[in-house]
Amino acid sequence: MASMPDHRKRNTFTSYVAPAPGDVSAIALEDEWCLPSDTRDVHLAKPRLLNKELIVVSAPAYMYSAISTIDNILENGTTFGGKEAVFGLLTVTNFKLAFVPLQRDNPLCGLASTCYQEHLFLQRNDVTLNNIDHVIQCAEGGRAVNVLPGNAGRRKKRLDAQQKVLNHRIAALHVVCKNFRLFKFAFQLTKGGRDWGKLIAAALARFVYPKCHDLSFAYRYQEPYYPTISKPGVSMYASKNDWARELIRCGSNNWQVISSETIPILQQQRHSSKYTFPPHFVIPKACTVERFLDLSRAFCDSRAAFWVYGYGNASLVRLAELKPTAQQDTTVENVMLELVRACNERKMLHLLQLTDRLPNIHDVQKAYHKLRRLCAPESPSEFVMEDAKFLTLLEKTNWLFYVSLCLRYSCEAADTLRDGTTCVLQETNGRDLCCVISALTQIILDPLYRTIDGFQSLIQKEWIALEHPFQRRLGHIRPVADSNGPDEESPVFLLFLDCVWQLLQQYPDEFEFSQTYLVTLWDACFMPLFDTFQFDCNADRMKAVQDSHLVLRPVWDWSEQFSEKDKFFFSNPFYQRQRQEIPCRRSIAIPAGAIMLPGLAKTSAHRATFNPHNFIQQSSIPKDRYLEPQHRMSVLGIWEQCYYRWMPILEIKGGGFPQIDLFHRLLLSNINKLQRSLELQDFEDLPDVYYELTREPKPSLQTHITPELIDGVERRRKSLPPNPTGHKQQTPECAMNLMPEISSFFPFGVNGGETQQLNDILISSNEFLLEGSIMDRLSIA
């Protein structure tokens, strides 16, 4: 981008944003002759911009599907376009990469239907710059081969942070996203010889690899934040009272909450590189603050024993390892463990060493790259080759193996706490895999954390308040020649979400949230407008507020990103709120990829032994609602909705689990209408399916229907004569027509069907879900 001034000394996006001679949209109009005849309205193809969002460059381009023959086009040098491509305007801004299609009737653009998750900040074919992992440049002519920087070939090269754009004409760009999405764009040489591919590549090279965090668009987008959360259901753990309430709920009386702001020495280090303590943390009550700070100096990141959860007298504690200089003398570690033992009547504790048992962040990163390459192949030939030996390649990624290990040691920690023994989780810095095991352990033991608000509170406690380094692990910044650069990237949070999804598959009626919520949460990690997953520690967050006037927006305020109809899919229609008669929940072995339906999970016959004298009376955590999940690899499945949703070739039209989910929502919707009709004695809006099943004439407003008539639906249905085929009477066809058809990747895939009909089902069923699911009502009856 030679026409752009390079003011590198300035530390904002404005230093890079400067239009080329004339407006960028006007540039596209200069070469309008090269555009398809039905897309001459390119001047109308402008992306939707936010306040302070600026366009860097725009270029006409063809967008291809994730699996397409674009490589054959590059090899043979044939004309771009065709049925598998859609033409439009590709734009790079200081916030996102946006593609606005002009061929709106092409199913690839996803505009023929609105039956998908609609984001209030992003359109269908937009992706934030934070979400882009890397960009592949494809030169025209010759066979496209994988050539990374430093190799001899030059036909296909990875774009890096040093802005090394190919000298050859760039015919295509492959944009690989962190959420497994793959974009393919192809460019034509225009009348003036302008290389649109080079312009787009140069802009991406500048903006996708920011060298410091304050280059993020969030620092420019300073719109005021007005909370839309109706009730404070999420505990942010941003105050001392939040931790104190958790101590009371868990009945942990031998621990105390410490605030960094009340400790003078920590206040002096608050804005220095030595400051590593979170704003609030819980330490043994038998230890003074001064002694705890003195002992913590020997541990990595000063992460000495932090309490996170209590189950009766037992506690769950996170502990870092000793610094390399202090590992020869373990006296300090022994003293710290003795202080933890004193909180549980000096009973023996269980030290779970995670460093030696779980993968490190580099292993997780390698497994993630292998899994993403397997789930998002770049060509049809690569897809066919991988499909023939998919299970073998999946096993070689080690991703499911790491998921299995995390579930295994979470179950071990949960069993330890149920036995009344304190469990100490020890890891190198206590801020990575400790977060995974600790959070999973609490989900297994505590039904509160299986609700939406409780799960969000758990993430705030384990990941945000205790400072998992999201900025480094998710690659929000890409410093050059820095040891804290890309080598520290690792999607540890995705590994945790995958583990939660496995639990959801085994216990579909134990979780208030759905898999769509988990997928959306992973996508939200790359929305820079929300600060929740953007910082390494709270000190960096507060510094951004003070120095750059950053506006804090919690990601949990989902109304900021989605409409009500999209938020309805966050709730799980199988969820049961009350189940006091069940001592524990055991899962059954599920083949990989199978669907776990409600009612299939059988409860164990034995009842957990419970002695009230062994538990502190103040604890309000039920001791009979724990889970006992399976963690063997043979029962684990691949998270299809998250990893495959951008692969249309794998999409099942009108099938898959989302269709089952929607059918249950339709049942809830009909039940809700029936109950409302009974309460109001107004039967005009009764679902037509009732009259089809009972063969009763639909009454007028004057007809009075008694509750006995409604209660006899099943009896009348059984009394109907059999159909001519001799098989069991089936539901009338018109009853099935009440439910629109959606795909297996709904609401992320492009779906047909009646949008208004779908919205009505969601709204009506959600009213019922506020009080419980259909399984609750059946159990009560």
Short mmCIF file of N, CA, C and O in Angstrom, two decimals, residues 357-414:
data_model
loop_
_atom_site.label_atom_id
_atom_site.label_comp_id
_atom_site.label_asym_id
_atom_site.label_seq_id
_atom_site.Cartn_x
_atom_site.Cartn_y
_atom_site.Cartn_z
N ARG A 357 0.78 -34.31 34.14
CA ARG A 357 -0.32 -35.16 33.71
C ARG A 357 -1.10 -34.61 32.53
O ARG A 357 -1.77 -35.36 31.82
N LEU A 358 -1.05 -33.31 32.33
CA LEU A 358 -1.81 -32.70 31.25
C LEU A 358 -0.87 -32.07 30.23
O LEU A 358 0.30 -31.79 30.54
N PRO A 359 -1.33 -31.82 29.03
CA PRO A 359 -0.48 -31.19 28.02
C PRO A 359 -0.17 -29.76 28.40
O PRO A 359 -0.93 -29.10 29.12
N ASN A 360 0.95 -29.25 27.90
CA ASN A 360 1.26 -27.84 28.11
C ASN A 360 0.58 -27.01 27.02
O ASN A 360 -0.07 -27.55 26.13
N ILE A 361 0.74 -25.71 27.09
CA ILE A 361 0.03 -24.84 26.15
C ILE A 361 0.51 -25.06 24.73
O ILE A 361 -0.27 -24.89 23.77
N HIS A 362 1.76 -25.45 24.54
CA HIS A 362 2.26 -25.70 23.19
C HIS A 362 1.65 -26.97 22.60
O HIS A 362 1.34 -27.02 21.40
N ASP A 363 1.44 -27.98 23.43
CA ASP A 363 0.79 -29.19 22.96
C ASP A 363 -0.66 -28.91 22.56
O ASP A 363 -1.14 -29.42 21.54
N VAL A 364 -1.35 -28.09 23.34
CA VAL A 364 -2.73 -27.73 23.02
C VAL A 364 -2.78 -26.95 21.71
O VAL A 364 -3.67 -27.17 20.87
N GLN A 365 -1.82 -26.07 21.50
CA GLN A 365 -1.79 -25.29 20.27
C GLN A 365 -1.56 -26.19 19.05
O GLN A 365 -2.21 -26.02 18.00
N LYS A 366 -0.65 -27.14 19.17
CA LYS A 366 -0.39 -28.05 18.05
C LYS A 366 -1.63 -28.89 17.74
O LYS A 366 -1.98 -29.09 16.57
N ALA A 367 -2.28 -29.39 18.77
CA ALA A 367 -3.48 -30.19 18.55
C ALA A 367 -4.59 -29.36 17.91
O ALA A 367 -5.33 -29.84 17.05
N TYR A 368 -4.70 -28.11 18.32
CA TYR A 368 -5.71 -27.20 17.75
C TYR A 368 -5.46 -26.97 16.27
O TYR A 368 -6.39 -27.00 15.45
N HIS A 369 -4.22 -26.74 15.88
CA HIS A 369 -3.90 -26.52 14.47
C HIS A 369 -4.20 -27.77 13.63
O HIS A 369 -4.72 -27.67 12.51
N LYS A 370 -3.87 -28.93 14.15
CA LYS A 370 -4.15 -30.16 13.42
C LYS A 370 -5.65 -30.38 13.29
O LYS A 370 -6.13 -30.80 12.23
N LEU A 371 -6.39 -30.11 14.36
CA LEU A 371 -7.84 -30.29 14.32
C LEU A 371 -8.47 -29.31 13.34
O LEU A 371 -9.37 -29.68 12.57
N ARG A 372 -8.01 -28.08 13.34
CA ARG A 372 -8.59 -27.08 12.44
C ARG A 372 -8.29 -27.42 10.99
O ARG A 372 -9.15 -27.25 10.11
N ARG A 373 -7.11 -27.91 10.72
CA ARG A 373 -6.79 -28.30 9.35
C ARG A 373 -7.63 -29.50 8.91
O ARG A 373 -8.02 -29.60 7.74
N LEU A 374 -7.92 -30.38 9.86
CA LEU A 374 -8.73 -31.56 9.54
C LEU A 374 -10.19 -31.17 9.31
O LEU A 374 -10.85 -31.72 8.43
N CYS A 375 -10.68 -30.24 10.09
CA CYS A 375 -12.10 -29.86 10.01
C CYS A 375 -12.35 -28.76 8.98
O CYS A 375 -13.52 -28.48 8.66
N ALA A 376 -11.32 -28.14 8.48
CA ALA A 376 -11.49 -27.07 7.49
C ALA A 376 -10.49 -27.26 6.36
O ALA A 376 -9.56 -26.46 6.19
N PRO A 377 -10.61 -28.33 5.57
CA PRO A 377 -9.69 -28.54 4.44
C PRO A 377 -9.83 -27.44 3.40
O PRO A 377 -10.89 -26.83 3.27
N GLU A 378 -8.76 -27.21 2.65
CA GLU A 378 -8.73 -26.07 1.73
C GLU A 378 -9.11 -26.45 0.30
O GLU A 378 -9.24 -25.56 -0.54
N SER A 379 -9.28 -27.72 -0.01
CA SER A 379 -9.58 -28.11 -1.39
C SER A 379 -10.38 -29.40 -1.39
O SER A 379 -10.36 -30.16 -0.41
N PRO A 380 -11.10 -29.67 -2.49
CA PRO A 380 -11.85 -30.93 -2.57
C PRO A 380 -10.95 -32.16 -2.48
O PRO A 380 -11.33 -33.15 -1.85
N SER A 381 -9.78 -32.11 -3.10
CA SER A 381 -8.88 -33.26 -3.04
C SER A 381 -8.41 -33.52 -1.61
O SER A 381 -8.32 -34.68 -1.17
N GLU A 382 -8.13 -32.45 -0.89
CA GLU A 382 -7.71 -32.60 0.51
C GLU A 382 -8.85 -33.15 1.35
O GLU A 382 -8.64 -33.98 2.24
N PHE A 383 -10.07 -32.73 1.06
CA PHE A 383 -11.23 -33.23 1.80
C PHE A 383 -11.42 -34.72 1.55
O PHE A 383 -11.66 -35.49 2.49
N VAL A 384 -11.33 -35.16 0.30
CA VAL A 384 -11.52 -36.56 -0.03
C VAL A 384 -10.43 -37.41 0.61
O VAL A 384 -10.69 -38.50 1.14
N MET A 385 -9.20 -36.93 0.57
CA MET A 385 -8.10 -37.68 1.14
C MET A 385 -8.27 -37.84 2.65
O MET A 385 -8.06 -38.93 3.20
N GLU A 386 -8.68 -36.78 3.34
CA GLU A 386 -8.86 -36.84 4.79
C GLU A 386 -10.09 -37.65 5.16
O GLU A 386 -10.10 -38.32 6.20
N ASP A 387 -11.12 -37.60 4.32
CA ASP A 387 -12.34 -38.32 4.64
C ASP A 387 -12.12 -39.82 4.64
O ASP A 387 -12.77 -40.55 5.40
N ALA A 388 -11.22 -40.30 3.82
CA ALA A 388 -10.97 -41.74 3.73
C ALA A 388 -10.35 -42.30 5.00
O ALA A 388 -10.52 -43.48 5.31
N LYS A 389 -9.62 -41.49 5.73
CA LYS A 389 -8.98 -41.95 6.97
C LYS A 389 -9.20 -40.92 8.08
O LYS A 389 -8.27 -40.57 8.82
N PHE A 390 -10.45 -40.46 8.19
CA PHE A 390 -10.75 -39.37 9.11
C PHE A 390 -10.49 -39.75 10.57
O PHE A 390 -9.87 -38.98 11.31
N LEU A 391 -10.96 -40.91 10.99
CA LEU A 391 -10.81 -41.28 12.40
C LEU A 391 -9.34 -41.41 12.80
O LEU A 391 -8.95 -41.04 13.91
N THR A 392 -8.54 -41.93 11.89
CA THR A 392 -7.11 -42.04 12.18
C THR A 392 -6.47 -40.66 12.31
O THR A 392 -5.69 -40.41 13.23
N LEU A 393 -6.84 -39.75 11.40
CA LEU A 393 -6.29 -38.40 11.48
C LEU A 393 -6.81 -37.66 12.70
O LEU A 393 -6.08 -36.88 13.32
N LEU A 394 -8.06 -37.91 13.07
CA LEU A 394 -8.61 -37.27 14.26
C LEU A 394 -7.86 -37.72 15.51
O LEU A 394 -7.56 -36.91 16.40
N GLU A 395 -7.54 -38.99 15.57
CA GLU A 395 -6.79 -39.48 16.73
C GLU A 395 -5.39 -38.88 16.78
O GLU A 395 -4.88 -38.58 17.87
N LYS A 396 -4.79 -38.67 15.62
CA LYS A 396 -3.44 -38.11 15.59
C LYS A 396 -3.39 -36.64 15.99
O LYS A 396 -2.32 -36.14 16.34
N THR A 397 -4.51 -35.96 15.94
CA THR A 397 -4.51 -34.57 16.40
C THR A 397 -4.29 -34.47 17.91
O THR A 397 -3.84 -33.44 18.40
N ASN A 398 -4.67 -35.52 18.65
CA ASN A 398 -4.57 -35.57 20.12
C ASN A 398 -5.57 -34.66 20.82
O ASN A 398 -5.55 -34.54 22.05
N TRP A 399 -6.46 -34.02 20.06
CA TRP A 399 -7.39 -33.08 20.69
C TRP A 399 -8.36 -33.82 21.63
O TRP A 399 -8.53 -33.42 22.79
N LEU A 400 -8.98 -34.87 21.15
CA LEU A 400 -9.91 -35.63 22.00
C LEU A 400 -9.17 -36.32 23.14
O LEU A 400 -9.75 -36.54 24.22
N PHE A 401 -7.92 -36.66 22.93
CA PHE A 401 -7.13 -37.24 24.01
C PHE A 401 -6.94 -36.23 25.13
O PHE A 401 -7.06 -36.57 26.32
N TYR A 402 -6.69 -34.97 24.77
CA TYR A 402 -6.53 -33.94 25.79
C TYR A 402 -7.87 -33.65 26.48
O TYR A 402 -7.91 -33.39 27.69
N VAL A 403 -8.95 -33.69 25.71
CA VAL A 403 -10.28 -33.53 26.33
C VAL A 403 -10.52 -34.65 27.33
O VAL A 403 -11.02 -34.41 28.45
N SER A 404 -10.16 -35.87 26.96
CA SER A 404 -10.33 -37.00 27.85
C SER A 404 -9.52 -36.85 29.13
O SER A 404 -10.00 -37.14 30.23
N LEU A 405 -8.30 -36.37 29.00
CA LEU A 405 -7.47 -36.17 30.19
C LEU A 405 -8.06 -35.12 31.11
O LEU A 405 -8.08 -35.29 32.34
N CYS A 406 -8.54 -34.03 30.55
CA CYS A 406 -9.13 -32.97 31.38
C CYS A 406 -10.35 -33.48 32.13
O CYS A 406 -10.53 -33.20 33.33
N LEU A 407 -11.21 -34.25 31.46
CA LEU A 407 -12.37 -34.81 32.13
C LEU A 407 -11.96 -35.82 33.20
O LEU A 407 -12.57 -35.89 34.28
N ARG A 408 -10.93 -36.58 32.90
CA ARG A 408 -10.49 -37.61 33.86
C ARG A 408 -10.02 -36.98 35.16
O ARG A 408 -10.45 -37.39 36.25
N TYR A 409 -9.16 -35.97 35.07
CA TYR A 409 -8.61 -35.39 36.30
C TYR A 409 -9.61 -34.45 36.97
O TYR A 409 -9.52 -34.22 38.18
N SER A 410 -10.58 -33.96 36.23
CA SER A 410 -11.66 -33.21 36.87
C SER A 410 -12.53 -34.15 37.71
O SER A 410 -12.94 -33.79 38.82
N CYS A 411 -12.80 -35.33 37.19
CA CYS A 411 -13.54 -36.34 37.96
C CYS A 411 -12.74 -36.76 39.20
O CYS A 411 -13.32 -36.97 40.28
N GLU A 412 -11.43 -36.88 39.05
CA GLU A 412 -10.60 -37.25 40.20
C GLU A 412 -10.66 -36.17 41.27
O GLU A 412 -10.77 -36.47 42.48
N ALA A 413 -10.59 -34.91 40.87
CA ALA A 413 -10.68 -33.81 41.83
C ALA A 413 -12.05 -33.77 42.49
O ALA A 413 -12.17 -33.54 43.70
N ALA A 414 -13.10 -34.00 41.70
CA ALA A 414 -14.46 -33.99 42.26
C ALA A 414 -14.65 -35.13 43.25
O ALA A 414 -15.25 -34.94 44.32
#
